[in-house]
Tab-separated table of C-alpha atoms (C1' of nucleotides) in Angstrom:
chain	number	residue	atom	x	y	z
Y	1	UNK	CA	-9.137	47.199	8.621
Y	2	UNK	CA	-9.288	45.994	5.259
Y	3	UNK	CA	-6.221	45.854	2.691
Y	4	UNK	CA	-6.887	48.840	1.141
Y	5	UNK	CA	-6.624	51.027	4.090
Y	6	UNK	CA	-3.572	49.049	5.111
Y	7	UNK	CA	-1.920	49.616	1.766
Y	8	UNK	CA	-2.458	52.913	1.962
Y	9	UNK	CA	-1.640	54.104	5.493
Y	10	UNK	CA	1.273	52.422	4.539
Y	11	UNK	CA	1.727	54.650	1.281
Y	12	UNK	CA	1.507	57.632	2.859
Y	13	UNK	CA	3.608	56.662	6.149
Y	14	UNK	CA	6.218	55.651	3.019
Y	15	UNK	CA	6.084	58.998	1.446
Y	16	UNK	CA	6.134	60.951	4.912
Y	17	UNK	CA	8.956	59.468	5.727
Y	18	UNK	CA	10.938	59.354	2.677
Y	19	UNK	CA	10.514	63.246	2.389
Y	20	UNK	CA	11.547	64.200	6.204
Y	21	UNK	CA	14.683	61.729	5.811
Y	22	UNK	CA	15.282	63.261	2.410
Y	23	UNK	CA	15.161	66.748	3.475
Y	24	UNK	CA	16.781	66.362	6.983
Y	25	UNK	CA	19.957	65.052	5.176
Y	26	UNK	CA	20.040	66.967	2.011
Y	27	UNK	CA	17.881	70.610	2.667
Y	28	UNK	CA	14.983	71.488	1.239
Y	29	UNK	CA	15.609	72.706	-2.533
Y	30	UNK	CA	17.557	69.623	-3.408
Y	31	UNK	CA	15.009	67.516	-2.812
Y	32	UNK	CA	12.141	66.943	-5.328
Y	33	UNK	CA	8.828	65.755	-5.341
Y	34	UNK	CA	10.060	63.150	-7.952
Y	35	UNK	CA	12.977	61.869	-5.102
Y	36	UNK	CA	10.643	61.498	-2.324
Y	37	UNK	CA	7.780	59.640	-4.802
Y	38	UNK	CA	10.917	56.902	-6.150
Y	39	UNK	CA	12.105	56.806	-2.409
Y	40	UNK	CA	8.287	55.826	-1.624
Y	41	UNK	CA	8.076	53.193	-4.449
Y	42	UNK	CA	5.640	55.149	-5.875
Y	43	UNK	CA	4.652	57.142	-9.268
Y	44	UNK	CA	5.740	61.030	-8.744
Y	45	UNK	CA	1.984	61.576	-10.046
Y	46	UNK	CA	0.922	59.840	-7.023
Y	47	UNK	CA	2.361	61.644	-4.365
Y	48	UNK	CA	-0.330	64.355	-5.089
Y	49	UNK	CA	-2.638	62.000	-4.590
Y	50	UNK	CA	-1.307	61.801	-0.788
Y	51	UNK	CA	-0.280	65.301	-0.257
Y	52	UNK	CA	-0.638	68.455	-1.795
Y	53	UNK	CA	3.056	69.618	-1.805
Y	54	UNK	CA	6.717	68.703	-0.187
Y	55	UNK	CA	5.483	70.697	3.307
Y	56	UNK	CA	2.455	69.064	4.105
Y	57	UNK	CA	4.379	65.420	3.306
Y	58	UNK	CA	6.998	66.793	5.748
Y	59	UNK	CA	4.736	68.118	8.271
Y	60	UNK	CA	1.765	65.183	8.330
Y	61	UNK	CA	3.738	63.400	10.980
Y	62	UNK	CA	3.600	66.152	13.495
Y	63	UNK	CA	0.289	66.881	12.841
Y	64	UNK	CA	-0.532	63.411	13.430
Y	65	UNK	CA	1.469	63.573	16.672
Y	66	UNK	CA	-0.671	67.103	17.869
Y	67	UNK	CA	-3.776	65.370	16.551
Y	68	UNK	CA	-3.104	62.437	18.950
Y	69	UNK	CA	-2.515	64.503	22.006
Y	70	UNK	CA	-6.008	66.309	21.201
Y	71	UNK	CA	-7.266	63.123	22.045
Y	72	UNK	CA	-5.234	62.124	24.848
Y	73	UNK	CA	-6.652	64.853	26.272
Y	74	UNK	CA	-10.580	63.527	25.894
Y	75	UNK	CA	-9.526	60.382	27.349
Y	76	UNK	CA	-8.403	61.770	30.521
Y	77	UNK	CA	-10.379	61.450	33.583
Y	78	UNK	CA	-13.504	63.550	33.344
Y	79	UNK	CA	-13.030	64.916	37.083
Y	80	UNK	CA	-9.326	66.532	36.646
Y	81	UNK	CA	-9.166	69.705	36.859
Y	82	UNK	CA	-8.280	71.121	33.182
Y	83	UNK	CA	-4.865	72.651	33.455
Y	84	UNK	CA	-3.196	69.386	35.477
Y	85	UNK	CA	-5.395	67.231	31.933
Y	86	UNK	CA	-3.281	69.852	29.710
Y	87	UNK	CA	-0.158	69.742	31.185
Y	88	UNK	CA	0.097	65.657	31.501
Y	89	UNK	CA	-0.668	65.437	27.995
Y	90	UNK	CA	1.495	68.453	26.534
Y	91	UNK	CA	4.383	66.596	28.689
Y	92	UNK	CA	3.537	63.339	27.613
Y	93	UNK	CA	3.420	64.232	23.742
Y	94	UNK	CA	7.360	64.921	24.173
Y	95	UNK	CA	7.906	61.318	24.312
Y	96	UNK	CA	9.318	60.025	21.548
Y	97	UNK	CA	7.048	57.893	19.948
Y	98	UNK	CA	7.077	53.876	18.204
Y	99	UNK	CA	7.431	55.259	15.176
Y	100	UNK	CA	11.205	56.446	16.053
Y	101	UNK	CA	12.083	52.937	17.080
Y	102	UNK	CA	11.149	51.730	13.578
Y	103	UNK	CA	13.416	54.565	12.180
Y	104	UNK	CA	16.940	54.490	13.859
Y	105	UNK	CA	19.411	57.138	12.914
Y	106	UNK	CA	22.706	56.437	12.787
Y	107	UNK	CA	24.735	60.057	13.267
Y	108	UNK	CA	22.251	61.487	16.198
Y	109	UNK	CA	24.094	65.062	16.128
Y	110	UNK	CA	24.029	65.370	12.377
Y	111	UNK	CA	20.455	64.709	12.271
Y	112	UNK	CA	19.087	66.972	14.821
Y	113	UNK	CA	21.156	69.995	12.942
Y	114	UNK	CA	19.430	69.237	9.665
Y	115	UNK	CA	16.065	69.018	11.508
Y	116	UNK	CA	16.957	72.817	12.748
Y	117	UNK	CA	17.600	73.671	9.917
Y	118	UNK	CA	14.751	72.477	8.519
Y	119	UNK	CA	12.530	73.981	10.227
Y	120	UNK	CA	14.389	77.406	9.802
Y	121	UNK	CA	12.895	76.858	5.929
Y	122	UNK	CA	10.470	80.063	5.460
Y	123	UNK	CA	8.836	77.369	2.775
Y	124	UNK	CA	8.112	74.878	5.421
Y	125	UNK	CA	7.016	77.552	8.609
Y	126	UNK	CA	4.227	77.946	7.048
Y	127	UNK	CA	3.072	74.427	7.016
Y	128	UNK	CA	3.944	74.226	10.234
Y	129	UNK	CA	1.978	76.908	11.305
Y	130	UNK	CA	-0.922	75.581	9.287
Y	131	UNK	CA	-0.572	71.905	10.781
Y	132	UNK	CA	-0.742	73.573	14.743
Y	133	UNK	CA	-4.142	75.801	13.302
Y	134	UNK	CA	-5.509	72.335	12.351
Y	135	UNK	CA	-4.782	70.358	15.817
Y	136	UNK	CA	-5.973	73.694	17.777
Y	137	UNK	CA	-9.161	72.966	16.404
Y	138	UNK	CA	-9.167	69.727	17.496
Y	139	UNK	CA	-7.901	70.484	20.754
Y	140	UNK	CA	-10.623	73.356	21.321
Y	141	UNK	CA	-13.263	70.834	20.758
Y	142	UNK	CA	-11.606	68.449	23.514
Y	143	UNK	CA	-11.777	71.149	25.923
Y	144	UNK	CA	-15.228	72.497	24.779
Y	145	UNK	CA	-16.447	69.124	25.601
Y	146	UNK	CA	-14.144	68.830	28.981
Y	147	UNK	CA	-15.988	72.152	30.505
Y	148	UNK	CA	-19.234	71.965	29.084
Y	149	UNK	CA	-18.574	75.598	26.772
Y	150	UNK	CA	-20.125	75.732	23.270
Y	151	UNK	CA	-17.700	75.684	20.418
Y	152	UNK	CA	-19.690	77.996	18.453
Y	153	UNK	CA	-20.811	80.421	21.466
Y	154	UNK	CA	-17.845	80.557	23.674
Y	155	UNK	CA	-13.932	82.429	22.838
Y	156	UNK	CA	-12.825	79.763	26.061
Y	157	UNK	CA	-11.948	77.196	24.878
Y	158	UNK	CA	-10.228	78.559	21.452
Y	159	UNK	CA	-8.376	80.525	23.608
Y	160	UNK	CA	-7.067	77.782	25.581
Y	161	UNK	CA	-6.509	75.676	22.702
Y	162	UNK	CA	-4.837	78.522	21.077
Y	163	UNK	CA	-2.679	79.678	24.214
Y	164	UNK	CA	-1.783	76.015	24.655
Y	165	UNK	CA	-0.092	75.375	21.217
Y	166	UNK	CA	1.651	78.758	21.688
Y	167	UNK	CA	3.099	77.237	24.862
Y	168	UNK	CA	4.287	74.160	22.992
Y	169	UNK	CA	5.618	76.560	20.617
Y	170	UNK	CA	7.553	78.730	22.499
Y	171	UNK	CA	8.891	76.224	24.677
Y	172	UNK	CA	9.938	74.620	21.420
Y	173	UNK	CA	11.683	78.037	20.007
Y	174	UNK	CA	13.492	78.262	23.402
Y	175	UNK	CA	14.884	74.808	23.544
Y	176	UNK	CA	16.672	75.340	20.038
Y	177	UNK	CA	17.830	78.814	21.104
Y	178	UNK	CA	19.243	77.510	24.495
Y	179	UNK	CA	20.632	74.420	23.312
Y	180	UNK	CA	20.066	71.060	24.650
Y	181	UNK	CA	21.395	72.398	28.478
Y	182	UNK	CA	17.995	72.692	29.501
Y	183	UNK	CA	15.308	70.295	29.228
Y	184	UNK	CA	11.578	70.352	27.362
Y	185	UNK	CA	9.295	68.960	30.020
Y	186	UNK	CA	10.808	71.540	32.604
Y	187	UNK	CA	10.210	74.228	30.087
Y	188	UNK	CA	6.690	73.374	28.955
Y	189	UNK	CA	5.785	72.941	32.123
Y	190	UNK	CA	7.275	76.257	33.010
Y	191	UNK	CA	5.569	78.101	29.929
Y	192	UNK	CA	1.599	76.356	30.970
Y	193	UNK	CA	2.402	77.307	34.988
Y	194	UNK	CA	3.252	80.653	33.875
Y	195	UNK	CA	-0.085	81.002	31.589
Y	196	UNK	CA	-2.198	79.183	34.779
Y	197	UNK	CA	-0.761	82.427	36.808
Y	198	UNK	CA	-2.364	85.088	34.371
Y	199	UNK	CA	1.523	86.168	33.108
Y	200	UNK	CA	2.459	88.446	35.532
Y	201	UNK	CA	5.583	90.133	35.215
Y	202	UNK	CA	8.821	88.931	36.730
G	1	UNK	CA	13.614	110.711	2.073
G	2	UNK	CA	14.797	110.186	-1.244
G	3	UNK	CA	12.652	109.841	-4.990
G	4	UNK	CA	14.073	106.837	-4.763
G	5	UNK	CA	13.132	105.523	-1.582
G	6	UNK	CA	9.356	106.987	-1.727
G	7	UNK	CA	8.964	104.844	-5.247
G	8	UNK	CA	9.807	101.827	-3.994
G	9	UNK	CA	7.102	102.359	-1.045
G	10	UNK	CA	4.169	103.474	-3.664
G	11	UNK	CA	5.466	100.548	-5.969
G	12	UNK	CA	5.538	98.159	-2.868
G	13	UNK	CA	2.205	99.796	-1.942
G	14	UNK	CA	0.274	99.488	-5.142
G	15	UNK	CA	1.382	95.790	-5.614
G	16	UNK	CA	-0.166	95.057	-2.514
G	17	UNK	CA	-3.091	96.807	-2.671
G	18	UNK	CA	-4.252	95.212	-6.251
G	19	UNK	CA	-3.420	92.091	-4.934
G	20	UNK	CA	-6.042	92.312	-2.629
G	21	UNK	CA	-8.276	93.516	-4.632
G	22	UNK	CA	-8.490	91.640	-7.579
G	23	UNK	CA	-8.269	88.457	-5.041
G	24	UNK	CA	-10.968	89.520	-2.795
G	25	UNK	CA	-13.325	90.339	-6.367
G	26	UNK	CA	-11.834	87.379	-8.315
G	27	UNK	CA	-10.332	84.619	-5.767
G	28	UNK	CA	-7.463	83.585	-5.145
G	29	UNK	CA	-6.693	81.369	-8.577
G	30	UNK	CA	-8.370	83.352	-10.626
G	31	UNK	CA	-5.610	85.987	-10.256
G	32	UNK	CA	-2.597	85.608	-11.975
G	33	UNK	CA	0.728	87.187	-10.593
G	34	UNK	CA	0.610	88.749	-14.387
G	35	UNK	CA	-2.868	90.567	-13.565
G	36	UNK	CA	-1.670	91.715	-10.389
G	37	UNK	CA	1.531	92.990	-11.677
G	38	UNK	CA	-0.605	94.832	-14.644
G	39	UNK	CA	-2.988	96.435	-12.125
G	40	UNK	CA	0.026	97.866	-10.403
G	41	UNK	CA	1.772	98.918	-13.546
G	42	UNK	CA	4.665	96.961	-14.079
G	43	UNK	CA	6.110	94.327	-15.388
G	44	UNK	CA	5.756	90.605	-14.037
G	45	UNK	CA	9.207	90.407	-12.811
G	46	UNK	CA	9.592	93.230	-11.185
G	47	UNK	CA	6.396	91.681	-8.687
G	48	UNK	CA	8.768	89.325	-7.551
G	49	UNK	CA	11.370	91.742	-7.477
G	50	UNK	CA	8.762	93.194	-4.656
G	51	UNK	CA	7.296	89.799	-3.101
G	52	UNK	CA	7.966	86.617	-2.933
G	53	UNK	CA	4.832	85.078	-4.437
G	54	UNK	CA	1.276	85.807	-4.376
G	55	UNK	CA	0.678	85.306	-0.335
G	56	UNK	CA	3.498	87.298	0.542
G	57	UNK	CA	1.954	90.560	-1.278
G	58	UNK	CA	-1.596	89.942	-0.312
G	59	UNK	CA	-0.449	89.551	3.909
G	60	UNK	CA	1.977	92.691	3.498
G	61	UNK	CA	-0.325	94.978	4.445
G	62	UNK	CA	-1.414	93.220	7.667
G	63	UNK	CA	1.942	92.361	8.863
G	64	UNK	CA	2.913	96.006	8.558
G	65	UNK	CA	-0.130	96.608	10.837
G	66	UNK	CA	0.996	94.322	13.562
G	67	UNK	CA	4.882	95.204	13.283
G	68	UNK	CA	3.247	99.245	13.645
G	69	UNK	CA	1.096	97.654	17.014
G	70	UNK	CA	4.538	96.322	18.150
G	71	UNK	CA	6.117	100.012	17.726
G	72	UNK	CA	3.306	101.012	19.470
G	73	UNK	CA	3.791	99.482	22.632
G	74	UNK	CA	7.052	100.340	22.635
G	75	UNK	CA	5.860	103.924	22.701
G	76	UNK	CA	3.378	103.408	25.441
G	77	UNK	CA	4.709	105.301	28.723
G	78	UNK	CA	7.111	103.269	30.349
G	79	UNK	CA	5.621	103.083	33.894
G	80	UNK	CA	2.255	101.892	32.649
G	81	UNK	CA	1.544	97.985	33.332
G	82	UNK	CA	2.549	95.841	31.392
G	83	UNK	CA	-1.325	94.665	30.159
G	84	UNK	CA	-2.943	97.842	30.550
G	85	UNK	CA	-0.389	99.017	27.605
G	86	UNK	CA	-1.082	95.533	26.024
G	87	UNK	CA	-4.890	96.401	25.768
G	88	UNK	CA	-4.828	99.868	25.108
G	89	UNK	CA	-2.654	98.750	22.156
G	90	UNK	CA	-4.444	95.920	20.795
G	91	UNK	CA	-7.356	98.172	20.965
G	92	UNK	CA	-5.969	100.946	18.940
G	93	UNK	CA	-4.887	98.513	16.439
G	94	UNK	CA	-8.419	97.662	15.196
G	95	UNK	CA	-9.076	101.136	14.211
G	96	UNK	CA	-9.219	101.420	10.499
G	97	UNK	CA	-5.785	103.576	9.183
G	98	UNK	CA	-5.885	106.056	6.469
G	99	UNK	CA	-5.163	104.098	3.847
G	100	UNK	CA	-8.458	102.976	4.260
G	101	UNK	CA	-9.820	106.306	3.480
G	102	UNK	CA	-7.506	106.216	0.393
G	103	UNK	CA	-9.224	103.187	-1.187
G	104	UNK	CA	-12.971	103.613	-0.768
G	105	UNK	CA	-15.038	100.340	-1.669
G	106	UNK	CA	-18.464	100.539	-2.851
G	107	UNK	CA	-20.391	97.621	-2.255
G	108	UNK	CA	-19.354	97.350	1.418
G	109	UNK	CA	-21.158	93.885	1.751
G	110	UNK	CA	-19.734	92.361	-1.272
G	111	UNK	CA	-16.380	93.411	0.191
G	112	UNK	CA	-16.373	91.765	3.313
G	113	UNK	CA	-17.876	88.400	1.859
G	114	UNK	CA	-14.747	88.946	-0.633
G	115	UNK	CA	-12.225	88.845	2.036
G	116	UNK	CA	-14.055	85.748	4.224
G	117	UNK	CA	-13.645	83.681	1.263
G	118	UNK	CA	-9.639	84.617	0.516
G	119	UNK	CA	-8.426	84.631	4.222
G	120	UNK	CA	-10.448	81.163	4.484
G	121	UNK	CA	-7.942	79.955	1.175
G	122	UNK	CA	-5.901	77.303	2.655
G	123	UNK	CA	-2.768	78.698	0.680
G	124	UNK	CA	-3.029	82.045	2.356
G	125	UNK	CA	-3.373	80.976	5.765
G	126	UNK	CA	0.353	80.027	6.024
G	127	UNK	CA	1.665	82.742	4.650
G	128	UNK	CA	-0.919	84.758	7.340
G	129	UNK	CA	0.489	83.216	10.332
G	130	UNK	CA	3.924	83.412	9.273
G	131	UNK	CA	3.762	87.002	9.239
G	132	UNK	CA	2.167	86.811	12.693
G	133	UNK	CA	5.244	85.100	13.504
G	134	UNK	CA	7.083	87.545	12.382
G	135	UNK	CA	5.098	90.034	14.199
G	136	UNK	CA	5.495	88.040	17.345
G	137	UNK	CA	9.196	88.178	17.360
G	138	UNK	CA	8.845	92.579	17.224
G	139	UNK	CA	6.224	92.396	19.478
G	140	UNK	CA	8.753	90.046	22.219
G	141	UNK	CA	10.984	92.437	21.918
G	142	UNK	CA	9.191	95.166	22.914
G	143	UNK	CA	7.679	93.093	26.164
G	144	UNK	CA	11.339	92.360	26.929
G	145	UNK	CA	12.173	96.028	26.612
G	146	UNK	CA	9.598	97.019	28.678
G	147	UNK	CA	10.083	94.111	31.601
G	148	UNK	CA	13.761	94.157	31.634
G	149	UNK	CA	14.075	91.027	30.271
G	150	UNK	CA	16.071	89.042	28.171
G	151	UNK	CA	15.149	87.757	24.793
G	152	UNK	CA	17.574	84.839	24.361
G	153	UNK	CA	17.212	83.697	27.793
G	154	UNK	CA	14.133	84.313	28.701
G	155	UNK	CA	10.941	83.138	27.830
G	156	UNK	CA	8.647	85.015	28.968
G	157	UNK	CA	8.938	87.971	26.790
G	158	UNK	CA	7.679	85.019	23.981
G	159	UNK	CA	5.256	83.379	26.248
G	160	UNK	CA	3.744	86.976	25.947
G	161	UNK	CA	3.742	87.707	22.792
G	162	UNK	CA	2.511	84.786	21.447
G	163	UNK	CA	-0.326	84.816	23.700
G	164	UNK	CA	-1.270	87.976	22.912
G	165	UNK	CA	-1.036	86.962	18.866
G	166	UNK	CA	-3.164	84.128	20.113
G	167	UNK	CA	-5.782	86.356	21.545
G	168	UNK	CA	-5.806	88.514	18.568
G	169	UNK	CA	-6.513	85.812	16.282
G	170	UNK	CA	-8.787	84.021	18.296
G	171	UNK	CA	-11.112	87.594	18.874
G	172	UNK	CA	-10.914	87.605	15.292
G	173	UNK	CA	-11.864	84.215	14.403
G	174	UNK	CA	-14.816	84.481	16.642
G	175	UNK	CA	-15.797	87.466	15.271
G	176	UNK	CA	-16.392	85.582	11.812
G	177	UNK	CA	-17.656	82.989	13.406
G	178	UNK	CA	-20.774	85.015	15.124
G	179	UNK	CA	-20.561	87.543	12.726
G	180	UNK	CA	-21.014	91.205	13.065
G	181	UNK	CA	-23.334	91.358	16.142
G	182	UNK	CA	-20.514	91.347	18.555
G	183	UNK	CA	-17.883	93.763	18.481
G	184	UNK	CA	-14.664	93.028	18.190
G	185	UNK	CA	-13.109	95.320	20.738
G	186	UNK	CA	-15.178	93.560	23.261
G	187	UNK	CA	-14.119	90.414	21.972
G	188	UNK	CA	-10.662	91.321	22.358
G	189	UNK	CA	-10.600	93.093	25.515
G	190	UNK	CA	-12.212	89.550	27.176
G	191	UNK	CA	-10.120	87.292	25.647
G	192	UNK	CA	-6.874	89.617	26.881
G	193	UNK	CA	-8.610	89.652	30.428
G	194	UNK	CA	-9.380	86.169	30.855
G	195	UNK	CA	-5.721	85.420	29.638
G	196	UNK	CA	-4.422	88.117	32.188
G	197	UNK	CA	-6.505	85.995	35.084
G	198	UNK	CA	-4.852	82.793	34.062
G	199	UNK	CA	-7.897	81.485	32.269
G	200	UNK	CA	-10.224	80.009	34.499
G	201	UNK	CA	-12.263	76.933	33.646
G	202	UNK	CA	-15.843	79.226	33.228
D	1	DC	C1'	-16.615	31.724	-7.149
D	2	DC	C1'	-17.020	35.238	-10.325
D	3	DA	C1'	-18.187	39.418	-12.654
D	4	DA	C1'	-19.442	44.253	-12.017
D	5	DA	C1'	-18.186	48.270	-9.474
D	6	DA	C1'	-15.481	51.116	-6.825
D	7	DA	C1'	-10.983	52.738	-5.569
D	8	DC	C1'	-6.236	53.552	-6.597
D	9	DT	C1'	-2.086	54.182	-9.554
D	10	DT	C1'	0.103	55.986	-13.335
D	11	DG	C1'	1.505	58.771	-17.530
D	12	DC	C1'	0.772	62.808	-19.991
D	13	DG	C1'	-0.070	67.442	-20.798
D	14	DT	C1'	-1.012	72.204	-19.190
D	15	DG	C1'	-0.596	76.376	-16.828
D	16	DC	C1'	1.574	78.825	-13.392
D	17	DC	C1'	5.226	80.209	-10.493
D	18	DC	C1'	9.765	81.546	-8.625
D	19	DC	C1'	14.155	82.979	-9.574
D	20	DG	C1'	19.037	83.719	-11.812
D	21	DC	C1'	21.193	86.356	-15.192
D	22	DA	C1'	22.163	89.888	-18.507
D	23	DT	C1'	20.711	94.366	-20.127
D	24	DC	C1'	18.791	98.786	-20.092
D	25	DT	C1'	16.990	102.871	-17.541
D	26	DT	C1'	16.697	105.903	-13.707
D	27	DT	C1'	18.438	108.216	-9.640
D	28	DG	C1'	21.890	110.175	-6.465
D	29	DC	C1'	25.966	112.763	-5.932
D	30	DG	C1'	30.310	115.116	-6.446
R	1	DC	C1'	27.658	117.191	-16.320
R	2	DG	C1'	28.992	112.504	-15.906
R	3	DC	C1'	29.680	108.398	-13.366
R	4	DA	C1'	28.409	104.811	-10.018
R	5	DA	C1'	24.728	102.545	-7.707
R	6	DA	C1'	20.135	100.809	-7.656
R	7	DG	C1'	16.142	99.342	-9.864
R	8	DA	C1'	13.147	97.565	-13.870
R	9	DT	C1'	12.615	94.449	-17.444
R	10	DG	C1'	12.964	90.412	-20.693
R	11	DC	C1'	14.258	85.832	-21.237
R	12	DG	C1'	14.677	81.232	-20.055
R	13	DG	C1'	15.005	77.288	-17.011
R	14	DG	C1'	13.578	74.149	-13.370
R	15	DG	C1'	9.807	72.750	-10.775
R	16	DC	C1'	5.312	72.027	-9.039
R	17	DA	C1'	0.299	71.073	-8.706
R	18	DC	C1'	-3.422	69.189	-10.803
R	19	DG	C1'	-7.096	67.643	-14.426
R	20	DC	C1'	-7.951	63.823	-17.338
R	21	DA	C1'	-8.035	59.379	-19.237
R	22	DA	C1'	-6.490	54.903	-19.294
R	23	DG	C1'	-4.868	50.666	-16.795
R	24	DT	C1'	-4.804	47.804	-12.439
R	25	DT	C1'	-6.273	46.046	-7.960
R	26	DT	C1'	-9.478	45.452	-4.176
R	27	DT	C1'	-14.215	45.019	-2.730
R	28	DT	C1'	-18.754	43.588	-3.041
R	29	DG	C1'	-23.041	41.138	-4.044
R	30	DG	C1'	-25.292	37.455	-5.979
DNA sequence: CCAAAAACTTGCGTGCCCCGCATCTTTGCG
DNA sequence: CGCAAAGATGCGGGGCACGCAAGTTTTTGG
């Protein structure tokens, strides 16, 4: 990889950054463009060159996370059977990544309320939204090429992809409703069993 | 119901409605709030009085659809199962209303190319799935009034509804993909059934 | 090793948008 | 009828996204 790339991978992990941490401690509307660019090191003018607003700054790191697990889920063994592929990688995509280590926090409570709330910001669920449309896709075409279905032909494996992220999602929802009392990986893995059984009622 | 009350609606109403259309004739930046406001026949302000931006007016009209499909299925007799009621009201939803009737277009083919190209606009399609967020909470509800569950503790009254959002957009998505030569009821009445079976690998 | 080319950054200017506030008009009600 | 509540409108401010035209840095090819 040649400096260029470096240098900008680099940018844009900068500006990412710089605009969750902003955000996280201050909320949304007191945070401009123009803080998160001179947080960066960088020219306001070139933040646009990175991203096309404040959301999509916020959100590129989780749709770099939901990217990753689309592939996670290529690299798995081709003879598993497709639900145990999903559910090792939708579990395994809670781990915290390196990119935390690099980041410590230093008030752990604080910092989790100001991620709730914001991702309570009406501005930002829509980028949100918009990031898990992007990684379905990607995640479709992972399972399109696990069981042999045609992208273009077959609903399968858009619906899986599809049904999938609105696992992750609701599992997600809960856990902030609930409180910390009960953990992710037992409700993810709750929410995909639940799907694998057709949804019957309790 | 009041003058009052019965304004605001035919305000809300016509807002909405020319915000479609000039978007689906024009595109989406070749529409100013200002046009839309003109079409509608009042002042610029008063548009945001109404929505909060250009998305929210042009998605207002769908998300009433859904939150109506919601009410629906609250409706539905009470000892029917749970995804027969589902169906039948995901179904029923794809009918054309009467406002329909009310706002006759003429070049039919024109029209539909029209919308392709604005619900493909990348600034729409947040505001589109936040409404069927919103959507998603009415329509948990009604699952959890209809199972006996509980919305803040349980999830499956979510798991549900967001599935079901998920088939719905995925029927819909395929249906633009292969264009008109499937119908969309069948579309949507597989995807529900191969959810309801726990979605097989084919 | 060096110059031309390609890629990136930056400053500036423009057009649009969202919203708070004050004011004026309309509606609902006793 | 007359008053209180609700809505419409005009004005102005704070921001944001992006096109364009330099300036600067990396890459490339001889």
């Amino acid at each position: 990889m040649g400096l260029r790339e470096r240098k900008k991978a680099e940018t844009r992990a900068a500006l990412s950054w710089a605009a969750i941490r902003l955000v996280v401690e201050r909320g949304f509307d007191n945070v401009k463009v123009e803080d998160i660019a001179a947080a960066a090191g960088v020219s306001p003018r070139t933040f646009n060159n990175y991203f096309a607003g404040k959301g999509d700054a916020i959100v590129s790191r989780h749709l770099d996370r939901l990217r990753r697990a689309a592939d996670d889920l290529r690299a798995r063994p081709a003879g598993e059977p497709l639900w145990t592929a999903i559910t090792a990688v939708a579990l395994a995509q809670l781990e915290p990544g390196p990119e935390l280590a690099a980041h410590p926090v230093a008030d752990q409570e604080a910092w989790a309320a100001g991620v709730r709330t914001m991702i309570a910001e009406p501005a930002l669920q829509g980028d949100l939204l918009r990031a898990g449309a992007l990684a379905e896709a990607e995640v479709a075409a992972a399972v399109a090429g696990r069981t042999g279905t045609d992208l273009s032909k077959d609903m399968y494996p858009h619906l899986v992809a599809s049904v999938v992220m609105a696992a992750n999602n609701v599992a997600q929802a809960h856990s902030l409703r609930a409180g910390p009392h009960v953990s992710m990986p037992e409700l993810l893995t709750e929410a995909l069993a639940r799907i694998a059984a057709g949804l019957p009622p309790p």
